[in-house]
Short mmCIF file of the C-alpha atoms (twelve columns), coordinates in Angstrom:
data_MODEL
# 
_entry.id   MODEL 
# 
loop_
_atom_site.group_PDB 
_atom_site.id 
_atom_site.type_symbol 
_atom_site.label_atom_id 
_atom_site.label_alt_id 
_atom_site.label_comp_id 
_atom_site.label_asym_id 
_atom_site.label_seq_id 
_atom_site.Cartn_x 
_atom_site.Cartn_y 
_atom_site.Cartn_z 
_atom_site.pdbx_PDB_model_num 
ATOM 1  C CA . MET A 1  101.145 -15.819 -82.751  1 
ATOM 2  C CA . ILE A 2  102.736 -18.384 -85.275  1 
ATOM 3  C CA . ARG A 3  103.536 -20.247 -81.981  1 
ATOM 4  C CA . LYS A 4  100.275 -19.797 -79.907  1 
ATOM 5  C CA . LEU A 5  98.572  -21.517 -83.105  1 
ATOM 6  C CA . LEU A 6  100.939 -24.514 -83.160  1 
ATOM 7  C CA . VAL A 7  100.342 -25.178 -79.554  1 
ATOM 8  C CA . PHE A 8  96.481  -24.669 -80.044  1 
ATOM 9  C CA . PHE A 9  96.896  -27.360 -82.756  1 
ATOM 10 C CA . PHE A 10 99.157  -29.649 -80.896  1 
ATOM 11 C CA . LEU A 11 96.568  -29.645 -78.214  1 
ATOM 12 C CA . ILE A 12 93.617  -30.652 -80.154  1 
ATOM 13 C CA . SER A 13 95.282  -33.175 -81.643  1 
ATOM 14 C CA . PHE A 14 94.920  -35.533 -78.378  1 
ATOM 15 C CA . GLU A 15 91.090  -35.108 -79.014  1 
ATOM 16 C CA . LEU A 16 91.142  -35.974 -82.484  1 
ATOM 17 C CA . TYR A 17 93.057  -39.259 -81.796  1 
ATOM 18 C CA . SER A 18 90.539  -40.031 -79.126  1 
ATOM 19 C CA . GLN A 19 87.612  -39.699 -81.362  1 
ATOM 20 C CA . CYS A 20 89.598  -42.504 -83.756  1 
ATOM 21 C CA . ALA A 21 89.675  -44.692 -81.045  1 
ATOM 22 C CA . MET A 22 86.112  -44.508 -80.278  1 
ATOM 23 C CA . CYS A 23 85.123  -45.425 -83.594  1 
ATOM 24 C CA . LYS A 24 87.579  -48.429 -83.318  1 
ATOM 25 C CA . ALA A 25 85.784  -49.256 -80.439  1 
ATOM 26 C CA . ILE A 26 82.077  -48.946 -81.715  1 
ATOM 27 C CA . ALA A 27 83.231  -51.204 -84.788  1 
ATOM 28 C CA . GLU A 28 84.717  -53.714 -82.715  1 
ATOM 29 C CA . SER A 29 82.182  -54.267 -80.152  1 
ATOM 30 C CA . ASP A 30 79.601  -55.272 -82.644  1 
ATOM 31 C CA . PRO A 31 79.037  -59.046 -82.217  1 
ATOM 32 C CA . GLN A 32 76.201  -59.482 -84.167  1 
ATOM 33 C CA . GLY A 33 77.521  -58.080 -87.319  1 
ATOM 34 C CA . LYS A 34 75.044  -55.458 -87.918  1 
ATOM 35 C CA . GLU A 35 75.707  -53.704 -91.412  1 
ATOM 36 C CA . SER A 36 73.776  -50.333 -90.796  1 
ATOM 37 C CA . LEU A 37 76.316  -49.680 -88.210  1 
ATOM 38 C CA . PHE A 38 79.120  -50.116 -90.279  1 
ATOM 39 C CA . GLU A 39 77.468  -48.532 -93.324  1 
ATOM 40 C CA . GLY A 40 77.022  -45.283 -90.723  1 
ATOM 41 C CA . LEU A 41 80.397  -45.580 -89.479  1 
ATOM 42 C CA . ASN A 42 82.029  -45.641 -93.498  1 
ATOM 43 C CA . SER A 43 79.493  -42.607 -94.239  1 
ATOM 44 C CA . GLY A 44 80.722  -40.528 -91.505  1 
ATOM 45 C CA . ILE A 45 84.392  -41.416 -92.569  1 
ATOM 46 C CA . LEU A 46 83.483  -40.072 -96.077  1 
ATOM 47 C CA . TYR A 47 81.651  -37.212 -94.880  1 
ATOM 48 C CA . LEU A 48 84.451  -36.213 -92.338  1 
ATOM 49 C CA . MET A 49 87.409  -36.303 -95.133  1 
ATOM 50 C CA . GLY A 50 85.466  -34.790 -97.792  1 
ATOM 51 C CA . VAL A 51 85.260  -31.591 -96.125  1 
ATOM 52 C CA . PRO A 52 88.438  -30.212 -96.056  1 
ATOM 53 C CA . TYR A 53 89.089  -31.166 -99.922  1 
ATOM 54 C CA . LEU A 54 85.690  -29.488 -100.737 1 
ATOM 55 C CA . LEU A 55 87.217  -26.476 -98.702  1 
ATOM 56 C CA . LEU A 56 90.517  -26.792 -100.068 1 
ATOM 57 C CA . SER A 57 89.303  -26.638 -103.586 1 
ATOM 58 C CA . ILE A 58 86.931  -23.764 -102.914 1 
ATOM 59 C CA . ALA A 59 90.011  -21.651 -101.657 1 
ATOM 60 C CA . LEU A 60 92.011  -22.881 -104.739 1 
ATOM 61 C CA . VAL A 61 89.537  -21.513 -107.124 1 
ATOM 62 C CA . TYR A 62 89.001  -18.618 -104.953 1 
ATOM 63 C CA . ILE A 63 92.759  -17.547 -105.210 1 
ATOM 64 C CA . TYR A 64 93.257  -18.621 -109.000 1 
ATOM 65 C CA . ILE A 65 90.135  -16.169 -109.768 1 
ATOM 66 C CA . ASN A 66 91.580  -13.221 -107.807 1 
ATOM 67 C CA . ARG A 67 94.747  -13.738 -109.450 1 
ATOM 68 C CA . ASN A 68 94.043  -14.278 -113.001 1 
ATOM 69 C CA . LYS A 69 90.793  -12.069 -112.965 1 
ATOM 70 C CA . VAL A 70 89.212  -14.722 -114.683 1 
ATOM 71 C CA . LEU A 71 85.791  -13.394 -114.249 1 
# 
């Protein structure tokens, strides 16, 4: 089971790198310097970066509550 998961995540990683290259290409292709495009890219990056931290925080709080029976 673990081997299948490792292969699955390895195969997905190629698509993730291609998305980063697409963002870089879009940012570099704007010769007029539109600020709204860059603000949108920055907002998207922050959103994508924040979701894993939120999920990890929720999981840790859940584990803490169940382990210590706080509530």
